[in-house]
Coordinates of N, CA and C in Angstrom, one line a residue:
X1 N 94.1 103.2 91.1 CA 94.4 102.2 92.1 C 93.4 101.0 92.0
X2 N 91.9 101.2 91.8 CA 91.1 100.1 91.9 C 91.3 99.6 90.5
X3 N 91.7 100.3 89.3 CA 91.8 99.8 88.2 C 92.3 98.7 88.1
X4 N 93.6 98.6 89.3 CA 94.9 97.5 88.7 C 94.4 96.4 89.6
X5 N 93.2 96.4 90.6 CA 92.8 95.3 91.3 C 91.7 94.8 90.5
X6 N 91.1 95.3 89.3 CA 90.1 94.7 88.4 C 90.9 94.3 87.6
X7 N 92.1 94.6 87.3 CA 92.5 93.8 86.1 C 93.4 92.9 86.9
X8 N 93.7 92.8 87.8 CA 94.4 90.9 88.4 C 93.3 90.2 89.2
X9 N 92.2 90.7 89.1 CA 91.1 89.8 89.6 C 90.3 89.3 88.5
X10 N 90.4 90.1 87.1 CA 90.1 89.3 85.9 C 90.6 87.9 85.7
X11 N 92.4 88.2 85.8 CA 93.1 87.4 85.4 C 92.9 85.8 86.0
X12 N 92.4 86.0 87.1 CA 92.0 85.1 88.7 C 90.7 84.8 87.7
X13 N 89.8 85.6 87.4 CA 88.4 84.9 86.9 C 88.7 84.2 85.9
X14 N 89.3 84.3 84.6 CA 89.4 83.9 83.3 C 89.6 82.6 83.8
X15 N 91.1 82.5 84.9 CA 91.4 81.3 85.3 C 90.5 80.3 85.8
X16 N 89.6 80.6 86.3 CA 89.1 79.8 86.9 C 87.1 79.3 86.0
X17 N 87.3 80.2 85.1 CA 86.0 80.3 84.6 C 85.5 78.9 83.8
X18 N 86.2 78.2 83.2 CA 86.1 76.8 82.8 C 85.5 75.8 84.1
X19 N 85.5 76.1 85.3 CA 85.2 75.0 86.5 C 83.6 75.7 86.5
X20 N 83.4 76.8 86.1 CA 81.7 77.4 86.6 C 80.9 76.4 85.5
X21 N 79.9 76.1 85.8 CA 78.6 75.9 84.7 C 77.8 77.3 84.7
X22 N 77.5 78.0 85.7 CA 76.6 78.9 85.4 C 77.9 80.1 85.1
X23 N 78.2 80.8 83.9 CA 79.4 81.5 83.4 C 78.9 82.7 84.1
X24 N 77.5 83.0 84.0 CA 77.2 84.8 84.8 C 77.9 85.1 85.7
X25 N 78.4 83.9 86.7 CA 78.7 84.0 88.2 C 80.4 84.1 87.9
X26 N 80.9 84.3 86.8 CA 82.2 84.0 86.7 C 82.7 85.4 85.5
X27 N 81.7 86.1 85.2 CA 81.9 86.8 84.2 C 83.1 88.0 85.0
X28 N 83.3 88.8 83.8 CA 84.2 89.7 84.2 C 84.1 90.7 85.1
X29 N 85.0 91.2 86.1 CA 84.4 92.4 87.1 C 85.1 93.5 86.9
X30 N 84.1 94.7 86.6 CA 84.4 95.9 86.4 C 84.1 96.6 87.4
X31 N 84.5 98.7 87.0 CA 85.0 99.1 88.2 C 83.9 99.0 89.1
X32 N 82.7 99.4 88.1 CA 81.7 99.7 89.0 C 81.0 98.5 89.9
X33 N 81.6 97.6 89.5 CA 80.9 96.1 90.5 C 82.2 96.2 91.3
X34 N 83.2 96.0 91.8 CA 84.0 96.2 92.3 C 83.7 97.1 93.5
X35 N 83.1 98.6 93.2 CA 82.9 99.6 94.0 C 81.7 99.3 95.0
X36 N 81.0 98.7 93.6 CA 79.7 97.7 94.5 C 80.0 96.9 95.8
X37 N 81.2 96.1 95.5 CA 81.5 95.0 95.9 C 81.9 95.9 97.9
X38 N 82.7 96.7 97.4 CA 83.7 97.3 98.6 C 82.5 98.2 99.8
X39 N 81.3 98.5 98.7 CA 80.1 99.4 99.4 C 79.5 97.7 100.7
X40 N 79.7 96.8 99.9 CA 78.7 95.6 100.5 C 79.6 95.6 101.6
X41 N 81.0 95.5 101.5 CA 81.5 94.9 102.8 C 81.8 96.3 104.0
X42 N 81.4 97.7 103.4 CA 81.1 98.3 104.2 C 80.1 98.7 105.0
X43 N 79.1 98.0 104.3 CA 77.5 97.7 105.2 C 77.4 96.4 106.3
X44 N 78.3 96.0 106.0 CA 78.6 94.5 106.7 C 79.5 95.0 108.1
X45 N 80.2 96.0 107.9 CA 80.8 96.6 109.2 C 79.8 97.8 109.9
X46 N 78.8 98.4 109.2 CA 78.1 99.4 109.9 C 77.1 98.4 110.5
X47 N 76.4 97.3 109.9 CA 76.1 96.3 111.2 C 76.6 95.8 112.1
X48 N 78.2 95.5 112.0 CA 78.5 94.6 113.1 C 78.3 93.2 112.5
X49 N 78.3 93.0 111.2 CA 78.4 91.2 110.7 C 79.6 91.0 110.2
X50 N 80.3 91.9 110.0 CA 81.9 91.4 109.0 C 82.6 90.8 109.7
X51 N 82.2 89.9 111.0 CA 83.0 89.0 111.2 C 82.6 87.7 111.2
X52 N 81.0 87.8 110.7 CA 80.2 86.2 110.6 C 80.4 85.8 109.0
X53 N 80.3 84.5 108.8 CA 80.4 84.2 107.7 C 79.6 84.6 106.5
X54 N 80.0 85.0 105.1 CA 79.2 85.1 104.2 C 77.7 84.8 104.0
X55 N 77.8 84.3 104.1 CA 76.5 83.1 104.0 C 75.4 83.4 104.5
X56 N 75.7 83.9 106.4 CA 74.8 84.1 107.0 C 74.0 85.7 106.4
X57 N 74.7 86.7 106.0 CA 74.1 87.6 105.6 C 73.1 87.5 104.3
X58 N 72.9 86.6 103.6 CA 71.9 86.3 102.4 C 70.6 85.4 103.5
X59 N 70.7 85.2 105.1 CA 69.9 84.0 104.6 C 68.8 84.3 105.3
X60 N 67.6 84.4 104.6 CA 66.1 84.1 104.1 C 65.3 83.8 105.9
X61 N 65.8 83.3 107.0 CA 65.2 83.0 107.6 C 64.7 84.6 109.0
X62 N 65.2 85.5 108.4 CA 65.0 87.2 109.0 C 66.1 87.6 109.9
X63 N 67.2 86.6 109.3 CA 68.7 87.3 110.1 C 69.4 87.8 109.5
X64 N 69.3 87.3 108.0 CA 69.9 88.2 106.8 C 69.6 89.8 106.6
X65 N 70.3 90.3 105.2 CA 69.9 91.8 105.3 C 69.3 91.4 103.7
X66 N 67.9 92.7 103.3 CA 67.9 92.1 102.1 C 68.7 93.4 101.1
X67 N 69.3 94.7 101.4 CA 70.0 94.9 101.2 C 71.8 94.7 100.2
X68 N 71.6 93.1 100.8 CA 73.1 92.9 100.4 C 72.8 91.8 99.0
X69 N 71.3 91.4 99.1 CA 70.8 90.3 98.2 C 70.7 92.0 97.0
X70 N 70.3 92.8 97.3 CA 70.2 94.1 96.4 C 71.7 94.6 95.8
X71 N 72.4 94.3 96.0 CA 74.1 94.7 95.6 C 74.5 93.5 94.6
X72 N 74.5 92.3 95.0 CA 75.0 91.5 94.2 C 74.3 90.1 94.8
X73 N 74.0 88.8 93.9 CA 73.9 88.1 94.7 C 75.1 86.7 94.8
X74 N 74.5 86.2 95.9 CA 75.5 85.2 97.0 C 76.8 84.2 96.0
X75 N 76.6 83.8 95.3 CA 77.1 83.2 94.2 C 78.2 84.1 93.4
X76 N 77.9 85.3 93.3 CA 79.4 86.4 92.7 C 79.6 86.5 93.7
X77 N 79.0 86.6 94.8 CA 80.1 87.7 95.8 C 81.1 86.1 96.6
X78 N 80.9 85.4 96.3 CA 81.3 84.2 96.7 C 82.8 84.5 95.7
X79 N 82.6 84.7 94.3 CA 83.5 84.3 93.4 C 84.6 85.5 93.2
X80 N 83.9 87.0 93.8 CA 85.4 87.6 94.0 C 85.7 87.7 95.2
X81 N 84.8 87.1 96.5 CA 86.2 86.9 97.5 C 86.8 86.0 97.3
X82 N 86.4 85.0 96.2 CA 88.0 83.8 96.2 C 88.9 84.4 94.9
X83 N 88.2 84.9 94.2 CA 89.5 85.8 92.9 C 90.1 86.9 93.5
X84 N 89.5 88.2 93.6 CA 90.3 89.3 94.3 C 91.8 89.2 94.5
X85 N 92.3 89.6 93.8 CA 94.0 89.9 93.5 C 94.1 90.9 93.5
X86 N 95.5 92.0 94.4 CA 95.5 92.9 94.3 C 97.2 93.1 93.9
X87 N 97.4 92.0 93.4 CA 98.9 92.3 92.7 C 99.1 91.4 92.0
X88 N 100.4 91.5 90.7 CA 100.6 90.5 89.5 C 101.2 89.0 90.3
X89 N 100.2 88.1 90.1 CA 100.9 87.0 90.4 C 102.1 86.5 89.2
X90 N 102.4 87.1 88.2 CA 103.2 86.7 87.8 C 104.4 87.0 88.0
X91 N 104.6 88.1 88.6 CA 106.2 88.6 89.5 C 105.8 88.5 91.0
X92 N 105.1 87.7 91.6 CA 104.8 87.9 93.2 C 105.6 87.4 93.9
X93 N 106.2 85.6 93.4 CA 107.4 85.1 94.0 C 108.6 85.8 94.0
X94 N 109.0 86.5 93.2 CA 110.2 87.3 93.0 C 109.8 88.7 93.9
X95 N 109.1 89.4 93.7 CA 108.6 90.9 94.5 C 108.9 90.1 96.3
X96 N 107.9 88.5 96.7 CA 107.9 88.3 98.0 C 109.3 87.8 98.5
X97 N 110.8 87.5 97.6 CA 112.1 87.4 98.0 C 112.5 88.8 98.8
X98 N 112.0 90.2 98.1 CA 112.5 91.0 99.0 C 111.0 92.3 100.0
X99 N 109.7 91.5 99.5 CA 108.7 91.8 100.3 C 108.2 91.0 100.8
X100 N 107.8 90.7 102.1 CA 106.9 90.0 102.6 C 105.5 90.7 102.3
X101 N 104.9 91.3 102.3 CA 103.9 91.5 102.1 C 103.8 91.7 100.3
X102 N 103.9 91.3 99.8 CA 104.0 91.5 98.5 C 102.7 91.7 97.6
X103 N 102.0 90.7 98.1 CA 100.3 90.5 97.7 C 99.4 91.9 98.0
X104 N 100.0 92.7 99.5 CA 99.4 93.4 99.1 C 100.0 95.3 99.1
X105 N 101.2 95.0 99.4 CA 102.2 96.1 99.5 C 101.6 97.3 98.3
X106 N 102.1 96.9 97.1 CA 101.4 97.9 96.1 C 100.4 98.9 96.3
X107 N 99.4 98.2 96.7 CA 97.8 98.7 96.7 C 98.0 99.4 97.8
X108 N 98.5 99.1 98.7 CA 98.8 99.8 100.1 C 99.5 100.8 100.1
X109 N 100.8 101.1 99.6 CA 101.9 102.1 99.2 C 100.9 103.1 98.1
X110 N 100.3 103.0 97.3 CA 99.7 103.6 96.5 C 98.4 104.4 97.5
X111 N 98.0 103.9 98.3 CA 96.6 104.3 99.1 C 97.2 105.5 100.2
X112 N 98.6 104.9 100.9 CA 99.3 105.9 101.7 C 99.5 107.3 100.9
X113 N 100.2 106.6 99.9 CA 100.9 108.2 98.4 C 99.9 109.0 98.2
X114 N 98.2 108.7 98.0 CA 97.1 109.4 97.9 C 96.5 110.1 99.3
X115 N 96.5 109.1 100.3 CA 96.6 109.9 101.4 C 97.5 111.5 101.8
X116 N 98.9 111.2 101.1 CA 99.6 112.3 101.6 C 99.4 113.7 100.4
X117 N 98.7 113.0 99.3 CA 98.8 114.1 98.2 C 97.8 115.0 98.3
X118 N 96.4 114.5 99.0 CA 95.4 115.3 99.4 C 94.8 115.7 100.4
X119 N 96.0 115.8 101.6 CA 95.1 116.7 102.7 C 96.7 116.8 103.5
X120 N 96.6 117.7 104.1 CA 98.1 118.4 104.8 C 97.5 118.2 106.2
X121 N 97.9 117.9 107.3 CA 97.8 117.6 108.4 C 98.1 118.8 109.1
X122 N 97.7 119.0 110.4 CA 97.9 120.3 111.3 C 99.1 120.2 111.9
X123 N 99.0 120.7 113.0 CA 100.6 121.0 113.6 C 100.8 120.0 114.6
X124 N 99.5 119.0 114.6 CA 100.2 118.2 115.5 C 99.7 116.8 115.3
X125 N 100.8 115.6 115.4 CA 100.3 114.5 114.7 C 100.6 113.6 116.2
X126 N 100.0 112.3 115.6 CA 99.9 111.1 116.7 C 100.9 109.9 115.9
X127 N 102.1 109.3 116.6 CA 101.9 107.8 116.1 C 101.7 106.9 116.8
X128 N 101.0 106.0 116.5 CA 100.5 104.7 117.4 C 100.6 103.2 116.2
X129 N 100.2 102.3 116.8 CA 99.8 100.9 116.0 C 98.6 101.0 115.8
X130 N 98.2 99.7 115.1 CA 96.9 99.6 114.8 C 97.2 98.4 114.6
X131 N 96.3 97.4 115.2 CA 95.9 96.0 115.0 C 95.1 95.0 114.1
X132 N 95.1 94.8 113.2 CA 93.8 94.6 112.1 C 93.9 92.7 112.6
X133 N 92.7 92.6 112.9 CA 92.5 91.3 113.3 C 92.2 90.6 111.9
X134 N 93.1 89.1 111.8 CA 93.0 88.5 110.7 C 93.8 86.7 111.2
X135 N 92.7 86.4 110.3 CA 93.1 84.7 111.1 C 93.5 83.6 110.1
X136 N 93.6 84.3 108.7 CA 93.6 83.4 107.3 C 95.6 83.1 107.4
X137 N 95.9 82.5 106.4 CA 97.6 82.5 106.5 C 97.8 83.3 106.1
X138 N 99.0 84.1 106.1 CA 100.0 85.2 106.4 C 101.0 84.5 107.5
X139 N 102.4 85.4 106.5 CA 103.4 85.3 106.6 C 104.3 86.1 107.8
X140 N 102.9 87.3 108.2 CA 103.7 88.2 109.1 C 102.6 88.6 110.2
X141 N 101.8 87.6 110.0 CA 100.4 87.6 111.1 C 101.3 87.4 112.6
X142 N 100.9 88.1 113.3 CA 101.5 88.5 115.0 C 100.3 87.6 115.9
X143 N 101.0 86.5 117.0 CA 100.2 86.1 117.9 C 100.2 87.1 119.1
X144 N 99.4 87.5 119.8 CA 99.3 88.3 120.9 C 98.3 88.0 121.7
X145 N 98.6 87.0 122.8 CA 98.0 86.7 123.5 C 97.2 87.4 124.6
X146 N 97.7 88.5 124.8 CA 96.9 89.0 125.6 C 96.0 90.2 125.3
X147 N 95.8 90.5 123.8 CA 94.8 91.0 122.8 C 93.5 90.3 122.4
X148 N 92.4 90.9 122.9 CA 91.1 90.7 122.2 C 91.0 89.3 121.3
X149 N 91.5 89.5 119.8 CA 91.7 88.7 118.3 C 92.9 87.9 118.5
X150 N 93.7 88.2 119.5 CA 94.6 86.8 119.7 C 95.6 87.0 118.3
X151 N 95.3 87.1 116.8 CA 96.3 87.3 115.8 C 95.6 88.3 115.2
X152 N 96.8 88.6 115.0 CA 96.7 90.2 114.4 C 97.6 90.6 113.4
X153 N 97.6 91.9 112.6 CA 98.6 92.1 111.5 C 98.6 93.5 112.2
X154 N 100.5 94.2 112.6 CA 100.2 95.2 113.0 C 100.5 96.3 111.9
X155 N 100.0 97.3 112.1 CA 100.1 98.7 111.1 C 100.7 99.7 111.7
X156 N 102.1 100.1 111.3 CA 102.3 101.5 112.2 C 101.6 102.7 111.5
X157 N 101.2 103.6 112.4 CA 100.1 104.8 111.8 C 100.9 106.2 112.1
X158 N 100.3 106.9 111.2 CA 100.7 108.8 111.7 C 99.9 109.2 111.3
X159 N 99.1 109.8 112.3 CA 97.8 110.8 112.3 C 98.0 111.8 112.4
X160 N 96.9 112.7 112.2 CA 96.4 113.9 112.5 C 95.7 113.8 113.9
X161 N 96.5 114.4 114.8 CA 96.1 114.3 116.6 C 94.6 114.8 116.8
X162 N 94.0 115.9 115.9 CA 92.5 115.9 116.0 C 91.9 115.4 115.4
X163 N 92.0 115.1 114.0 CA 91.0 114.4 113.0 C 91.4 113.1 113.2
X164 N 92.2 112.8 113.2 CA 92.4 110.9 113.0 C 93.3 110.7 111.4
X165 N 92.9 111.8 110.8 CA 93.4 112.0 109.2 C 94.5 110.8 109.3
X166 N 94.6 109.6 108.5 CA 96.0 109.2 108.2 C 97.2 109.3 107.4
X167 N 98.0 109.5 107.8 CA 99.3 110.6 106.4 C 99.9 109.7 105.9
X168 N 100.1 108.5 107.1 CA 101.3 107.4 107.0 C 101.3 106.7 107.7
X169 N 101.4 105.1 106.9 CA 101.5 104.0 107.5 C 102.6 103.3 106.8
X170 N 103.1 101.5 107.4 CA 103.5 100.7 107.0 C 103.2 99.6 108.1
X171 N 103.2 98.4 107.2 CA 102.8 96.9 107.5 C 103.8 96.5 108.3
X172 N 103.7 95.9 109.6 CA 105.0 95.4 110.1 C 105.2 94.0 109.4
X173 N 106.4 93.6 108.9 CA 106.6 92.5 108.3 C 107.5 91.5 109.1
X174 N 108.1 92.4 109.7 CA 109.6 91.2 110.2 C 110.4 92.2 111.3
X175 N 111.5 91.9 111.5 CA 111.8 92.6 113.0 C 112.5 93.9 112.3
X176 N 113.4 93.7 111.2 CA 113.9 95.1 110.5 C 112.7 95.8 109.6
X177 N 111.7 95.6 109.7 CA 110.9 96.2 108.8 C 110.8 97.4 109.2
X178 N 111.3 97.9 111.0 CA 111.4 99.4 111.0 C 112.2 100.2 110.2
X179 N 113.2 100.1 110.3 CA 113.8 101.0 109.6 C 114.8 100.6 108.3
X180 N 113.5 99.7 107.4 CA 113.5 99.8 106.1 C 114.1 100.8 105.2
X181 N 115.3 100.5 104.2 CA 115.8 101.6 103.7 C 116.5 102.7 104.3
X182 N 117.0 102.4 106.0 CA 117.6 103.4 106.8 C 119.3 103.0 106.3
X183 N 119.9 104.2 106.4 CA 120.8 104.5 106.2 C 121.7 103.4 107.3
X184 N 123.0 102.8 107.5 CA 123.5 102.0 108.4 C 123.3 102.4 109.4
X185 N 123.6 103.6 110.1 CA 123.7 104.3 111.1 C 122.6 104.8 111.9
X186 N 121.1 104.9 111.2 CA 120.1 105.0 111.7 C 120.0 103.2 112.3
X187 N 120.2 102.4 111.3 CA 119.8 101.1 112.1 C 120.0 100.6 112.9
X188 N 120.9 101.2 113.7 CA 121.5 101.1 115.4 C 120.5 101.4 116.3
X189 N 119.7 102.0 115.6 CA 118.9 103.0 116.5 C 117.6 101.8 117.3
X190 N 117.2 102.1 118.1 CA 116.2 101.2 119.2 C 114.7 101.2 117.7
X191 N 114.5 99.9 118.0 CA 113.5 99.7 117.0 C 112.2 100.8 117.1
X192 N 111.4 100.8 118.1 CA 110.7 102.2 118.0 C 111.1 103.8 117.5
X193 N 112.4 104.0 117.7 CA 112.7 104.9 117.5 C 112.8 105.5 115.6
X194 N 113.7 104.1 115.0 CA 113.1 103.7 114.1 C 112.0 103.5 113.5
X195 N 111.0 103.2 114.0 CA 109.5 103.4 113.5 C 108.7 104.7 113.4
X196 N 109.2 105.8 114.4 CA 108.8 107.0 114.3 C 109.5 107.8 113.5
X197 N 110.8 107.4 113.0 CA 111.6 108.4 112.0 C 111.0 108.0 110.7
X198 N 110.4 106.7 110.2 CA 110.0 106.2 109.2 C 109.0 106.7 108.8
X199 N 107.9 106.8 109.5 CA 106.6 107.0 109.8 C 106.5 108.9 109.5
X200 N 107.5 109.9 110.0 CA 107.5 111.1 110.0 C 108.4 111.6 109.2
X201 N 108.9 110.9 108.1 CA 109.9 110.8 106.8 C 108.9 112.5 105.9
X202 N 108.0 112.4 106.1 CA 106.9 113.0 104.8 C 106.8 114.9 105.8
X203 N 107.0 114.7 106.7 CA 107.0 116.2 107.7 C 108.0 116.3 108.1
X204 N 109.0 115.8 108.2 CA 110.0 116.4 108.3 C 110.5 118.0 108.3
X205 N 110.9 118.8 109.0 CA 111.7 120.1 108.8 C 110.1 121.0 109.2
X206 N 109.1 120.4 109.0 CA 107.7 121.5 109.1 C 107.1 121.8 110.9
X207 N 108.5 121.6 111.5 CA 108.0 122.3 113.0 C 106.7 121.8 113.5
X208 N 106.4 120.2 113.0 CA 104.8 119.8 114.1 C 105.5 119.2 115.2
X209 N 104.1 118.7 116.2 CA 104.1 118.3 117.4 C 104.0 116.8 116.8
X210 N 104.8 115.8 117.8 CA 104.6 114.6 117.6 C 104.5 113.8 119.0
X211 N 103.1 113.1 119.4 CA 102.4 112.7 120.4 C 103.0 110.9 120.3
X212 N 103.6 110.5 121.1 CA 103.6 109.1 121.2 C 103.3 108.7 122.3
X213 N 103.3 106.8 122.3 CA 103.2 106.7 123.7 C 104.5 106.1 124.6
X214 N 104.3 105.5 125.5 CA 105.4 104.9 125.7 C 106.3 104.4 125.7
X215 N 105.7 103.3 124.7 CA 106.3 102.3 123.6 C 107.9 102.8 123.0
X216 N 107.2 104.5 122.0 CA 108.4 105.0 121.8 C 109.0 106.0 121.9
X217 N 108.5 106.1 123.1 CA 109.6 107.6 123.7 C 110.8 107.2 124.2
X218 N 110.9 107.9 123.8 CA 112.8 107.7 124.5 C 113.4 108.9 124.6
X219 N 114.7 109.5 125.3 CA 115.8 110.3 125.0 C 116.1 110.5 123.6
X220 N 116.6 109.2 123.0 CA 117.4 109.0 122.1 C 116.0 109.7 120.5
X221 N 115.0 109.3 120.6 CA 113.8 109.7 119.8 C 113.8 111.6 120.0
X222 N 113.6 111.8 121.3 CA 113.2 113.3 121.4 C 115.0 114.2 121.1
X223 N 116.1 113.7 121.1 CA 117.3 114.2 120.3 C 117.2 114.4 118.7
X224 N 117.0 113.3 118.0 CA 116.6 112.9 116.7 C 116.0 114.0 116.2
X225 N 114.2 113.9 116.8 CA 113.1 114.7 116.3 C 113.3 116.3 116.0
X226 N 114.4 117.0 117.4 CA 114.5 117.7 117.4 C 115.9 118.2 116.2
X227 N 116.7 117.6 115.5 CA 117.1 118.0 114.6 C 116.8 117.9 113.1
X228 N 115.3 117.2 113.5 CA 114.8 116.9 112.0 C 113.2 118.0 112.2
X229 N 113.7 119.2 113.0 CA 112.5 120.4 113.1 C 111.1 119.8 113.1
X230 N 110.9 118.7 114.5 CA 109.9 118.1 114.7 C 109.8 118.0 116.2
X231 N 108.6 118.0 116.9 CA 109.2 118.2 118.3 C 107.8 117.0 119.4

């Protein structure tokens, strides 16, 4: 999975490597700087800075970390958050005619599939949203005014009701992105209702508990669940 994001984040560097003078800052990234790279922006969230600018975390005057000057310094990590590809831009226009999320769909569907291949969930799961605040362009970024972040990208989730374990997600894209690939006759169905059949595609028939909230309960959902040996 991280392989195929070092090799379209090459293709981003090569491109752009002719504009550097200093070429170190532009050289190739492998896996292990890459892993580097994902470690830094996870120390950036166990402080509480991954929402201040880059910048501020290198800087010298005792508000920075020296830490993150230890991982990489300010000048690469500048150059793969502007390379960082995680899909072929050479089929992306065509992939985003019938994905909106195209750029990052792949990497995502791949992270879910590994999620489901190595850990089995208990008897009883949760679905909910998840909000991931994001303010750059996107094509399917959600205004929600009366949220915290104001725009958001939402994520439908299926947990593990104790652990939190995630089995299954998808990106909401557009208003049919629920029930993606449903048969005609499921697509009648109330859009929530559709999001929980989507979402519980992978347990099916295995007799768990399925916890929702409001949003998507319904009659018409607890009929459904119940002939797909889910309850």
């Amino acid at each position: 999975m991280l392989e195929k994001v070092v090799l379209h984040t090459n293709e981003k560097i090569r491109e752009i490597r002719s504009k550097y003078k200093k070429q170190i800052c532009v050289q190739d990234l492998d896996l292990v700087e890459l892993k580097a790279f994902i470690g830094l922006l996870f120390y950036t969230a166990i402080f509480k800075e991954n929402h201040e600018h880059y910048t501020s975390w290198y800087s010298t005057d005792g508000s920075g970390r020296e830490i993150y000057r230890c991982i990489m310094n300010k000048s690469r990590l500048e150059v793969i958050l502007k390379t960082i590809r995680f899909d072929d831009t050479a089929t992306r226009e065509t992939r985003r005619e019938t994905d909106a999320s195209a750029l990052i769909s792949e990497l995502f569907n791949s992270f879910i599939q590994r999620c489901q291949d190595v850990y089995a969930i208990g008897s009883y799961a949760y679905v909910d949203e998840m909000l991931l605040t994001f303010r750059s362009r996107c094509r399917f970024k959600m205004y929600m005014p009366k949220k915290p972040a104001k725009y958001d990208i939402q994520i439908l989730c299926l947990t593990d009701a104790r652990s939190g374990y995630l089995l299954n997600a998808y990106i909401y894209v557009r208003k049919d992105s629920d029930g993606m690939n449903f048969p005609t006759e499921y697509k009648k169905l109330k859009k929530p209702t559709q999001a929980v059949l989507r979402l519980i595609s992978s347990i099916e028939g295995s007799n768990r508990n399925i916890t929702t909230d409001n949003w998507f309960t319904s009659i018409e959902l607890v009929n459904l669940l119940q002939k797909k040996w889910v309850h």
